[in-house]
Short mmCIF file of C-alpha atoms and ligand atoms in Angstrom, two decimals:
data_model
loop_
_atom_site.label_atom_id
_atom_site.label_comp_id
_atom_site.label_asym_id
_atom_site.label_seq_id
_atom_site.Cartn_x
_atom_site.Cartn_y
_atom_site.Cartn_z
CA MET A 1 0.00 0.00 0.00
CA ARG A 2 1.32 3.39 -1.01
CA TYR A 3 0.08 6.80 0.12
CA ILE A 4 -0.75 9.86 -1.94
CA GLY A 5 -1.30 13.50 -0.94
CA THR A 6 -4.69 15.23 -1.14
CA HIS A 7 -3.05 18.08 -3.09
CA ALA A 8 -1.24 15.75 -5.51
CA ASN A 9 2.04 17.50 -4.70
CA HIS A 10 4.01 14.60 -3.25
CA PRO A 11 5.48 11.39 -4.69
CA PHE A 12 4.13 8.06 -3.46
CA ALA A 13 4.98 7.45 0.19
CA SER A 14 5.12 4.21 2.15
CA ALA A 15 3.02 3.86 5.30
CA SER A 16 6.22 4.41 7.30
CA GLU A 17 6.94 7.64 5.48
CA ALA A 18 3.36 8.86 5.89
CA VAL A 19 3.50 8.18 9.64
CA LEU A 20 6.86 9.88 10.07
CA LEU A 21 5.98 12.94 8.00
CA GLY A 22 2.54 13.33 9.61
CA MET A 23 1.32 15.64 6.87
CA VAL A 24 2.48 16.29 3.33
CA PRO A 25 5.42 18.71 3.65
CA ARG A 26 4.08 21.07 0.97
CA GLY A 27 0.50 20.97 2.24
CA GLY A 28 -2.30 18.41 2.21
CA LEU A 29 -2.80 15.08 3.97
CA PHE A 30 -1.80 11.53 3.18
CA VAL A 31 -4.47 9.05 2.07
CA PRO A 32 -4.05 5.44 0.96
CA GLU A 33 -3.60 4.97 -2.79
CA PHE A 34 -6.67 2.73 -2.83
CA ILE A 35 -9.09 1.42 -0.24
CA PRO A 36 -8.54 -2.24 0.59
CA ARG A 37 -11.56 -4.57 0.66
CA LEU A 38 -12.81 -5.90 3.95
CA GLU A 39 -12.31 -9.68 3.89
CA ALA A 40 -15.23 -11.74 5.22
CA ASP A 41 -12.99 -13.55 7.67
CA THR A 42 -11.96 -10.24 9.27
CA LEU A 43 -15.48 -10.06 10.69
CA ALA A 44 -15.16 -13.57 12.06
CA GLN A 45 -12.08 -12.97 14.21
CA PRO A 46 -12.31 -13.93 17.87
CA ASN A 47 -10.83 -10.78 19.40
CA TYR A 48 -9.76 -7.20 18.87
CA LEU A 49 -6.12 -8.04 18.32
CA GLU A 50 -6.88 -10.40 15.45
CA THR A 51 -9.33 -7.99 13.83
CA SER A 52 -6.75 -5.26 14.18
CA ARG A 53 -3.99 -7.37 12.70
CA ARG A 54 -5.98 -7.90 9.51
CA ILE A 55 -7.11 -4.33 9.00
CA MET A 56 -3.86 -2.67 9.97
CA GLY A 57 -2.01 -5.25 7.89
CA ALA A 58 -3.88 -4.07 4.80
CA TYR A 59 -2.72 -0.47 5.35
CA PHE A 60 0.77 -1.04 6.78
CA THR A 61 2.11 -3.36 4.11
CA ASP A 62 5.71 -2.27 4.63
CA PHE A 63 5.59 -3.65 8.19
CA ALA A 64 6.43 -7.37 8.37
CA PRO A 65 3.41 -9.19 9.89
CA ASN A 66 5.31 -10.27 12.99
CA VAL A 67 6.61 -6.72 13.55
CA LEU A 68 3.13 -5.20 13.19
CA ASP A 69 1.87 -7.89 15.51
CA GLU A 70 4.37 -6.90 18.15
CA CYS A 71 3.28 -3.25 17.88
CA LEU A 72 -0.36 -4.28 18.31
CA ARG A 73 0.40 -6.49 21.30
CA LYS A 74 2.28 -3.72 23.04
CA ALA A 75 -0.74 -1.43 22.60
CA TYR A 76 -3.75 -3.71 22.98
CA ASN A 77 -3.30 -5.63 26.20
CA PRO A 78 -5.22 -5.86 29.48
CA GLU A 79 -2.79 -3.53 31.20
CA ASN A 80 -3.63 -0.66 28.83
CA PHE A 81 -7.32 -1.38 28.24
CA HIS A 82 -9.42 -2.40 31.21
CA THR A 83 -12.15 -4.23 29.35
CA PRO A 84 -11.93 -7.72 27.86
CA ASP A 85 -11.85 -6.69 24.20
CA VAL A 86 -10.28 -3.16 24.10
CA VAL A 87 -13.70 -1.69 23.27
CA ASP A 88 -17.14 -2.58 24.58
CA LEU A 89 -20.66 -2.42 23.20
CA THR A 90 -23.56 -1.58 25.53
CA PRO A 91 -27.21 -1.44 24.51
CA VAL A 92 -29.00 1.81 25.39
CA GLY A 93 -32.56 1.39 24.31
CA ARG A 94 -34.02 -0.30 21.30
CA ARG A 95 -31.41 -0.98 18.61
CA ARG A 96 -29.12 1.69 20.00
CA PHE A 97 -25.63 0.67 21.08
CA LEU A 98 -22.85 2.64 22.72
CA LEU A 99 -19.47 1.73 21.34
CA GLU A 100 -17.36 2.36 24.44
CA LEU A 101 -13.96 3.54 23.33
CA PHE A 102 -12.71 4.96 26.62
CA HIS A 103 -11.24 2.04 28.55
CA GLY A 104 -7.64 3.09 27.90
CA PRO A 105 -5.25 4.86 30.24
CA THR A 106 -6.56 8.43 29.77
CA ALA A 107 -10.30 7.68 29.47
CA ALA A 108 -10.67 9.01 25.92
CA PHE A 109 -11.10 7.16 22.61
CA LYS A 110 -7.83 8.67 21.40
CA ASP A 111 -5.94 6.14 23.54
CA ILE A 112 -6.80 3.43 21.03
CA ALA A 113 -4.67 5.05 18.35
CA LEU A 114 -2.18 6.81 20.58
CA GLN A 115 -1.17 3.74 22.57
CA LEU A 116 -0.13 2.30 19.22
CA MET A 117 1.44 5.35 17.58
CA PRO A 118 4.84 5.30 19.35
CA HIS A 119 5.34 1.70 18.25
CA LEU A 120 4.31 2.53 14.69
CA THR A 121 6.68 5.49 14.75
CA ASN A 122 9.66 3.55 16.03
CA THR A 123 9.06 0.72 13.58
CA ALA A 124 8.73 3.22 10.75
CA LYS A 125 12.03 4.80 11.76
CA ALA A 126 13.76 1.43 11.81
CA LEU A 127 12.31 0.53 8.40
CA THR A 128 13.39 3.79 6.76
CA GLY A 129 16.79 3.85 8.49
CA ASP A 130 15.89 7.11 10.20
CA ARG A 131 18.19 7.61 13.20
CA THR A 132 17.08 11.14 14.05
CA HIS A 133 15.22 12.12 17.19
CA THR A 134 11.47 12.54 16.58
CA LEU A 135 9.79 15.58 18.09
CA ILE A 136 6.01 15.18 18.20
CA LEU A 137 3.98 18.40 18.24
CA VAL A 138 0.37 18.18 19.32
CA ALA A 139 -2.40 20.77 19.42
CA THR A 140 -5.20 19.64 21.68
CA SER A 141 -8.71 20.61 22.64
CA GLY A 142 -8.24 18.48 25.73
CA ASP A 143 -8.20 14.74 25.19
CA THR A 144 -5.58 14.30 22.49
CA GLY A 145 -2.97 15.99 24.65
CA LYS A 146 -3.13 13.57 27.55
CA ALA A 147 -3.61 10.52 25.34
CA ALA A 148 -0.54 11.52 23.30
CA LEU A 149 1.53 12.28 26.41
CA GLU A 150 0.71 8.86 27.87
CA GLY A 151 1.42 7.14 24.57
CA TYR A 152 4.79 8.78 23.90
CA LYS A 153 5.94 9.20 27.52
CA ASP A 154 9.46 7.76 27.88
CA ALA A 155 9.36 6.32 24.33
CA GLU A 156 12.86 5.77 22.98
CA GLY A 157 14.08 8.37 20.47
CA ILE A 158 10.88 10.46 20.68
CA SER A 159 9.90 13.62 22.58
CA ILE A 160 6.58 15.39 22.70
CA VAL A 161 5.34 18.96 23.13
CA VAL A 162 1.62 19.59 23.69
CA PHE A 163 -0.18 22.92 23.26
CA TYR A 164 -3.66 23.42 24.74
CA PRO A 165 -5.90 26.50 24.81
CA ASP A 166 -5.50 28.34 28.12
CA GLY A 167 -8.84 28.12 29.91
CA GLY A 168 -10.29 26.06 27.05
CA VAL A 169 -10.09 22.58 28.59
CA SER A 170 -11.79 21.05 31.61
CA GLU A 171 -10.13 21.08 35.03
CA VAL A 172 -9.57 17.32 34.85
CA GLN A 173 -8.15 17.56 31.32
CA ARG A 174 -5.79 20.32 32.40
CA LEU A 175 -4.54 18.43 35.46
CA GLN A 176 -4.20 15.22 33.47
CA MET A 177 -1.81 17.01 31.12
CA THR A 178 0.09 19.27 33.49
CA THR A 179 0.89 16.45 35.93
CA THR A 180 2.44 14.25 33.25
CA GLU A 181 5.79 12.77 34.17
CA GLY A 182 8.33 11.40 31.71
CA ARG A 183 11.70 12.84 30.79
CA ASN A 184 10.61 13.58 27.21
CA THR A 185 7.36 15.53 27.71
CA LYS A 186 6.43 19.21 27.72
CA VAL A 187 3.04 20.91 27.98
CA PHE A 188 2.13 24.55 27.34
CA ALA A 189 -1.06 26.54 27.69
CA VAL A 190 -1.55 28.93 24.75
CA ARG A 191 -3.51 32.18 24.92
CA GLY A 192 -6.07 31.40 22.23
CA ASN A 193 -8.59 28.72 21.33
CA PHE A 194 -8.00 25.25 19.88
CA ASP A 195 -8.04 26.49 16.30
CA ASP A 196 -5.25 28.95 17.19
CA CYS A 197 -3.21 26.08 18.67
CA GLN A 198 -3.82 23.87 15.64
CA THR A 199 -3.05 26.63 13.15
CA GLY A 200 0.10 27.44 15.15
CA VAL A 201 1.28 23.83 15.01
CA LYS A 202 0.55 23.58 11.29
CA ALA A 203 2.59 26.74 10.72
CA LEU A 204 5.54 25.18 12.56
CA PHE A 205 5.36 22.16 10.27
CA LEU A 206 5.42 24.35 7.19
CA ASP A 207 8.29 26.48 8.55
CA SER A 208 11.31 25.39 6.53
CA ASN A 209 13.75 27.51 8.57
CA LEU A 210 12.64 25.74 11.71
CA ARG A 211 12.91 22.38 9.96
CA ASP A 212 16.47 23.17 8.87
CA TYR A 213 17.47 24.39 12.31
CA LEU A 214 16.10 21.27 14.01
CA GLY A 215 17.59 19.12 11.25
CA GLY A 216 21.01 20.50 12.21
CA MET A 217 20.43 18.94 15.62
CA GLU A 218 19.26 15.64 14.05
CA ILE A 219 15.71 16.31 15.18
CA LYS A 220 12.65 15.86 12.97
CA LEU A 221 9.13 17.09 13.63
CA SER A 222 6.12 14.82 13.46
CA THR A 223 2.53 15.00 14.63
CA GLY A 224 0.32 12.95 16.91
CA ASN A 225 -2.84 14.73 15.74
CA SER A 226 -5.40 12.95 13.62
CA ILE A 227 -3.95 14.54 10.50
CA ASN A 228 -1.44 11.67 10.85
CA TRP A 229 -2.60 8.55 9.00
CA GLY A 230 -1.16 6.49 11.86
CA ARG A 231 -3.83 8.00 14.10
CA LEU A 232 -6.68 7.25 11.72
CA ALA A 233 -6.04 3.69 10.59
CA PRO A 234 -6.34 2.16 14.10
CA GLN A 235 -9.73 3.87 14.45
CA ILE A 236 -11.13 2.02 11.43
CA VAL A 237 -10.66 -1.19 13.38
CA TYR A 238 -13.17 -0.54 16.14
CA TYR A 239 -16.10 0.15 13.83
CA ILE A 240 -15.48 -3.15 12.11
CA ARG A 241 -15.04 -4.85 15.47
CA ALA A 242 -18.31 -3.31 16.72
CA TYR A 243 -20.17 -4.67 13.73
CA ALA A 244 -18.66 -8.10 14.31
CA LEU A 245 -19.71 -7.96 17.97
CA LEU A 246 -23.29 -7.02 17.05
CA ALA A 247 -23.46 -9.96 14.68
CA ALA A 248 -21.85 -12.33 17.20
CA ARG A 249 -24.46 -11.29 19.77
CA SER A 250 -27.26 -11.81 17.22
CA GLU A 251 -28.30 -8.17 17.46
CA ILE A 252 -27.95 -8.02 13.66
CA LYS A 253 -27.47 -10.59 10.93
CA MET A 254 -24.18 -10.57 9.06
CA GLY A 255 -24.74 -8.30 6.05
CA ASP A 256 -27.41 -6.12 7.71
CA GLU A 257 -26.88 -2.40 7.45
CA VAL A 258 -26.15 -0.27 10.52
CA ASP A 259 -26.04 3.47 11.15
CA ILE A 260 -23.05 5.03 12.88
CA CYS A 261 -23.32 8.24 14.88
CA VAL A 262 -20.13 10.06 15.88
CA PRO A 263 -19.62 13.11 18.10
CA THR A 264 -17.39 15.12 15.83
CA GLY A 265 -14.67 17.72 16.23
CA ASN A 266 -11.67 17.39 13.96
CA PHE A 267 -13.58 14.87 11.80
CA GLY A 268 -11.07 12.08 12.45
CA ASN A 269 -13.29 9.59 14.22
CA ILE A 270 -16.18 9.86 11.76
CA LEU A 271 -13.74 9.67 8.86
CA ALA A 272 -12.49 6.34 10.23
CA ALA A 273 -16.11 5.16 10.11
CA TRP A 274 -16.28 6.34 6.51
CA TYR A 275 -13.17 4.29 5.65
CA ALA A 276 -14.70 1.25 7.34
CA ARG A 277 -17.75 1.71 5.11
CA ALA A 278 -15.63 2.28 2.03
CA MET A 279 -13.82 -0.98 2.78
CA GLY A 280 -17.19 -2.72 2.61
CA LEU A 281 -18.73 -2.56 6.07
CA PRO A 282 -22.52 -2.38 5.57
CA VAL A 283 -23.15 1.13 6.86
CA ARG A 284 -26.31 2.94 5.75
CA LYS A 285 -25.82 6.47 7.13
CA LEU A 286 -23.16 8.36 9.02
CA PHE A 287 -24.54 10.80 11.57
CA CYS A 288 -22.22 13.74 12.06
CA ALA A 289 -23.07 15.08 15.52
CA SER A 290 -21.88 18.53 16.58
CA ASN A 291 -22.26 20.64 19.69
CA LYS A 292 -23.10 24.37 19.61
CA ASN A 293 -20.05 24.86 17.37
CA ASN A 294 -22.20 23.52 14.56
CA ILE A 295 -20.14 24.61 11.57
CA LEU A 296 -20.24 21.06 10.19
CA THR A 297 -24.04 20.86 10.46
CA ASP A 298 -24.30 24.08 8.47
CA PHE A 299 -21.73 22.87 5.98
CA PHE A 300 -23.49 19.59 5.31
CA GLN A 301 -26.83 21.36 4.99
CA THR A 302 -25.71 24.20 2.71
CA GLY A 303 -22.44 23.14 1.07
CA VAL A 304 -20.82 26.29 2.45
CA TYR A 305 -18.05 26.08 5.04
CA ASP A 306 -17.82 29.43 6.75
CA THR A 307 -15.44 29.96 9.67
CA HIS A 308 -16.66 33.54 10.26
CA ARG A 309 -18.73 32.74 13.27
CA GLU A 310 -18.61 32.89 17.01
CA PHE A 311 -16.57 30.26 18.82
CA HIS A 312 -18.44 28.73 21.78
CA ARG A 313 -16.94 27.06 24.83
CA THR A 314 -19.18 24.12 25.66
CA SER A 315 -19.37 21.20 28.07
CA SER A 316 -17.92 19.02 25.27
CA PRO A 317 -14.61 20.86 24.78
CA SER A 318 -13.04 18.20 22.56
CA MET A 319 -15.59 19.20 19.94
CA ASP A 320 -15.10 22.96 20.27
CA ILE A 321 -13.51 23.25 16.86
CA LEU A 322 -14.24 25.40 13.82
CA ILE A 323 -11.58 24.06 11.47
CA SER A 324 -11.94 20.30 11.09
CA SER A 325 -8.69 19.11 9.54
CA ASN A 326 -9.85 15.72 8.38
CA LEU A 327 -12.70 17.16 6.38
CA GLU A 328 -10.06 17.61 3.70
CA ARG A 329 -9.51 13.86 3.46
CA PHE A 330 -13.27 13.28 3.36
CA LEU A 331 -13.85 15.78 0.57
CA PHE A 332 -10.94 14.33 -1.38
CA GLU A 333 -12.55 10.90 -1.19
CA ILE A 334 -16.11 12.06 -1.87
CA ALA A 335 -15.11 14.36 -4.73
CA GLY A 336 -13.69 11.44 -6.69
CA ARG A 337 -10.14 11.67 -5.32
CA ASP A 338 -9.57 14.66 -7.54
CA ALA A 339 -6.95 16.94 -5.97
CA GLU A 340 -7.54 19.69 -8.54
CA ARG A 341 -11.20 19.83 -7.58
CA ILE A 342 -10.69 20.22 -3.85
CA LYS A 343 -7.53 22.35 -3.79
CA PRO A 344 -9.30 25.63 -4.56
CA TRP A 345 -11.72 25.02 -1.66
CA PHE A 346 -8.93 24.77 0.86
CA LEU A 347 -7.11 27.67 -0.72
CA ASP A 348 -10.32 29.71 -0.34
CA ARG A 349 -10.67 28.68 3.26
CA PHE A 350 -7.09 29.67 3.93
CA ARG A 351 -7.47 33.05 2.19
CA THR A 352 -11.03 34.01 3.07
CA GLY A 353 -12.13 31.63 5.82
CA ARG A 354 -14.91 30.32 3.58
CA PHE A 355 -15.48 27.86 0.72
CA GLU A 356 -18.34 26.29 -1.15
CA ILE A 357 -18.38 22.81 -2.66
CA ASP A 358 -19.89 21.96 -6.03
CA ALA A 359 -23.35 20.46 -6.52
CA ASP A 360 -22.14 16.94 -7.40
CA THR A 361 -20.03 16.65 -4.27
CA LYS A 362 -22.91 18.00 -2.20
CA LYS A 363 -25.22 15.37 -3.67
CA ALA A 364 -22.80 12.57 -2.90
CA ILE A 365 -22.56 13.75 0.69
CA ASP A 366 -26.35 14.12 1.07
CA ALA A 367 -26.81 10.47 0.18
CA LEU A 368 -24.64 9.39 3.09
CA VAL A 369 -24.29 11.95 5.86
CA ILE A 370 -27.00 13.03 8.28
CA PRO A 371 -25.82 16.13 10.11
CA GLY A 372 -27.20 17.30 13.43
CA TRP A 373 -26.29 19.26 16.52
CA ALA A 374 -27.30 19.58 20.14
CA ASP A 375 -27.18 22.74 22.25
CA GLU A 376 -26.20 22.67 25.91
CA PRO A 377 -29.68 22.14 27.43
CA ARG A 378 -30.29 19.29 24.97
CA VAL A 379 -26.97 17.65 25.92
CA PHE A 380 -27.77 17.84 29.64
CA ALA A 381 -31.29 16.51 29.06
CA GLU A 382 -29.89 13.59 27.06
CA ILE A 383 -27.50 12.59 29.86
CA LYS A 384 -30.44 12.54 32.25
CA THR A 385 -32.73 10.64 29.86
CA VAL A 386 -30.17 7.94 29.14
CA TYR A 387 -29.51 7.56 32.86
CA GLU A 388 -33.21 7.32 33.68
CA GLU A 389 -33.94 4.91 30.85
CA THR A 390 -30.95 2.61 31.23
CA GLY A 391 -28.98 3.44 34.40
CA LYS A 392 -26.04 4.19 32.15
CA VAL A 393 -24.01 7.35 32.80
CA ILE A 394 -22.61 8.92 29.62
CA ASP A 395 -20.24 11.82 29.12
CA THR A 396 -21.05 15.14 27.48
CA HIS A 397 -19.53 14.24 24.08
CA THR A 398 -21.31 10.92 23.90
CA ALA A 399 -24.49 12.76 24.88
CA VAL A 400 -24.19 15.03 21.84
CA ALA A 401 -24.17 11.97 19.60
CA SER A 402 -26.89 10.22 21.56
CA ALA A 403 -29.13 13.28 21.29
CA VAL A 404 -28.52 13.72 17.58
CA SER A 405 -29.18 10.07 16.81
CA ARG A 406 -32.35 10.15 18.89
CA ASP A 407 -33.66 13.38 17.33
CA ALA A 408 -32.55 12.91 13.73
CA GLY A 409 -32.65 9.14 13.38
CA PRO A 410 -35.60 7.44 11.73
CA LYS A 411 -37.75 5.48 14.15
CA ASP A 412 -37.59 2.37 11.99
CA GLY A 413 -33.95 2.69 10.97
CA PRO A 414 -31.31 0.00 11.35
CA ALA A 415 -29.30 -0.67 14.51
CA THR A 416 -27.26 2.40 15.44
CA ILE A 417 -23.73 2.38 16.77
CA ILE A 418 -23.09 5.52 18.81
CA ALA A 419 -19.43 6.27 19.39
CA SER A 420 -18.94 6.81 23.12
CA THR A 421 -15.74 8.78 23.14
CA ALA A 422 -14.96 9.55 26.79
CA SER A 423 -15.58 8.25 30.26
CA PRO A 424 -18.20 10.35 32.08
CA PHE A 425 -15.74 10.72 34.97
CA LYS A 426 -13.62 12.98 32.83
CA PHE A 427 -16.44 15.53 32.79
CA SER A 428 -17.89 14.75 36.21
CA GLY A 429 -19.08 18.26 37.12
CA ASP A 430 -21.34 18.61 34.10
CA VAL A 431 -22.49 15.01 34.06
CA TYR A 432 -23.34 15.13 37.75
CA ALA A 433 -25.23 18.40 37.29
CA ALA A 434 -27.21 16.91 34.41
CA ILE A 435 -28.32 13.90 36.42
CA ALA A 436 -28.68 15.40 39.91
CA GLY A 437 -30.18 18.68 38.73
CA ARG A 438 -27.76 20.71 40.86
CA ALA A 439 -24.18 21.79 40.42
CA GLU A 440 -21.21 20.48 42.37
CA PRO A 441 -18.58 23.16 41.77
CA ASP A 442 -15.75 21.05 43.21
CA GLU A 443 -14.84 18.79 40.30
CA PHE A 444 -13.30 16.17 42.59
CA ALA A 445 -16.33 16.04 44.86
CA ALA A 446 -18.39 15.61 41.68
CA ILE A 447 -16.26 12.59 40.72
CA GLU A 448 -17.07 10.95 44.07
CA LYS A 449 -20.77 11.70 43.77
CA LEU A 450 -20.91 10.48 40.18
CA SER A 451 -19.23 7.27 41.21
CA GLY A 452 -22.11 6.74 43.65
CA ILE A 453 -24.71 7.42 40.96
CA ALA A 454 -23.03 5.20 38.38
CA LYS A 455 -22.43 2.48 41.00
CA GLU A 456 -18.90 1.99 39.73
CA PRO A 457 -15.47 3.28 40.73
CA ALA A 458 -14.23 6.37 38.91
CA HIS A 459 -12.06 5.72 35.83
CA ARG A 460 -8.44 5.21 36.91
CA ALA A 461 -7.41 8.22 34.79
CA VAL A 462 -9.05 10.63 37.25
CA ARG A 463 -8.31 8.85 40.53
CA GLY A 464 -5.58 10.50 42.60
CA LEU A 465 -5.25 13.31 40.08
CA LYS A 466 -5.70 16.07 42.66
CA GLU A 467 -2.73 14.87 44.68
CA ARG A 468 -0.26 14.78 41.79
CA PRO A 469 2.21 17.68 41.49
CA VAL A 470 1.80 20.06 38.53
CA LEU A 471 4.98 19.73 36.47
CA HIS A 472 4.09 21.94 33.48
CA ASP A 473 2.84 25.47 34.10
CA GLY A 474 4.10 27.46 31.08
CA VAL A 475 1.66 29.85 29.36
CA LEU A 476 2.53 31.20 25.90
CA SER A 477 1.16 33.59 23.34
CA ILE A 478 0.70 32.08 19.88
CA SER A 479 3.77 33.91 18.60
CA GLN A 480 5.90 32.25 21.30
CA MET A 481 5.12 28.69 20.21
CA ARG A 482 8.07 28.55 17.80
CA GLU A 483 10.54 29.77 20.39
CA ALA A 484 9.18 27.27 22.92
CA VAL A 485 9.69 24.39 20.51
CA ILE A 486 13.25 25.50 19.80
CA GLY A 487 13.99 25.82 23.52
CA PHE A 488 12.65 22.35 24.22
CA ALA A 489 14.49 20.86 21.24
CA GLU A 490 17.79 22.35 22.41
CA GLY A 491 17.18 20.78 25.82
CA VAL A 492 16.53 17.40 24.18
CA LYS A 493 19.71 17.76 22.16
CA ASN A 494 21.77 18.49 25.26
CA LYS A 495 20.39 15.45 27.04
CA VAL A 496 21.20 13.08 24.17
C1 PLP B 501 -11.41 14.18 20.17
C2 PLP B 501 -12.76 13.91 20.72
C3 PLP B 501 -13.91 13.99 19.92
C4 PLP B 501 -13.86 14.45 18.49
O1 PLP B 501 -13.22 13.51 17.66
P1 PLP B 501 -12.65 13.97 16.23
O2 PLP B 501 -11.91 12.79 15.73
O3 PLP B 501 -11.75 15.13 16.51
O4 PLP B 501 -13.82 14.36 15.42
C5 PLP B 501 -15.13 13.65 20.49
N1 PLP B 501 -15.21 13.28 21.78
C6 PLP B 501 -14.14 13.19 22.58
C7 PLP B 501 -14.31 12.79 24.00
C8 PLP B 501 -12.87 13.49 22.08
O5 PLP B 501 -11.81 13.39 22.87
#
């Protein structure tokens, strides 16, 4: 399998090269040259590891099977994922199923890819003979940061710098990040929102002076964000696994269609569902669920993507995003893999903050995507309803998806898989308020109370968090990000 760029400005790359580069150096994102077919026996595998081996094997053809297998074993084991099969599937009402993706070390779905990424990166370096130090830059709206820090912490030959919006993440998310140990980690708050952080990181990647300077120290930049194909491919696996589980439990018959509903921010998780469908998984509709930052809902309804709008801070901060990076991959695929067709759109967005797709592309999207959004009262009501109906406590992001699938889904539609992207304990204050009907301003008291309501211990990611020392307290302006990276890189160099 080779990889091509969405702007057709890069020669074929191997999977290793795509993972190490993160994004196409001259702009655009890597996508596979073709989409491999889902083999029938992939759906018949007994466990997550085997399913994963087959799907990842189709995309990472330059990895020897035993080497890929070792990477997968290091990531997907009972120590990292506290549930028997990495993910879990829980019914919530008639033909509605939560795909629980949060049983990893940091309580967010991003663990599933980020526990694997360091092993993919190190294997890719070995395969390409790359002996440089890898410096991972991450922009985060909350969950990616901690998941990446945990994944890369103390990894050989790799360091990581995370930028998060100052005041733009939850208290638990902030403490999770700023208490991270590991000799190779650094975390900064940035005065701005997530889009500012992400745009800042992208600018660093495109900065050839910076690249040359770091190159002189034998350091190369890479990314742990979902613009990296190595982040996306592992996410395809769990949709296919979820389908297999539904069939194994006789909730559906093999071959039946399902709907998938995904709480969406950067468009990575829903794009993985699209790839699963493109590989041949019988998916009828993809529900793209947004919070009050409903730019994607508007885009799918009108064909116009317009970033000139107010940015809202919501109770689902990992979806507080106006520029969804992976939309570019989606449009490339939907618009017939025609780089010339999509390039002007992204150029327009860059220059004017707005673009409009053509009628054919719009039509292709309409046939597949059902957009929807939930405002804050609707999200809180959904948490309460799901709890009252099923006893299940869901987080604010999952609630966005649950609300959208309930409100926009047809009553007689197929079984629906709702991506449950975070443990409720990560957003205890809001979840507790939604269920109890009163606020508990102390986030840690809310965790205790929620644990009582849910009748289960809090996720290990939030236990003991309050007692841990804060090790990263730097706050930067956007213009200081470059300097901060250079400072950290020089420190890394001196240690080596
Ligand atoms: C990152 C995140 C999302 C959004 O996923 P994208 O791949 O960015 O669309 C949704 N929910 C949670 C809890 C997240 O951490």
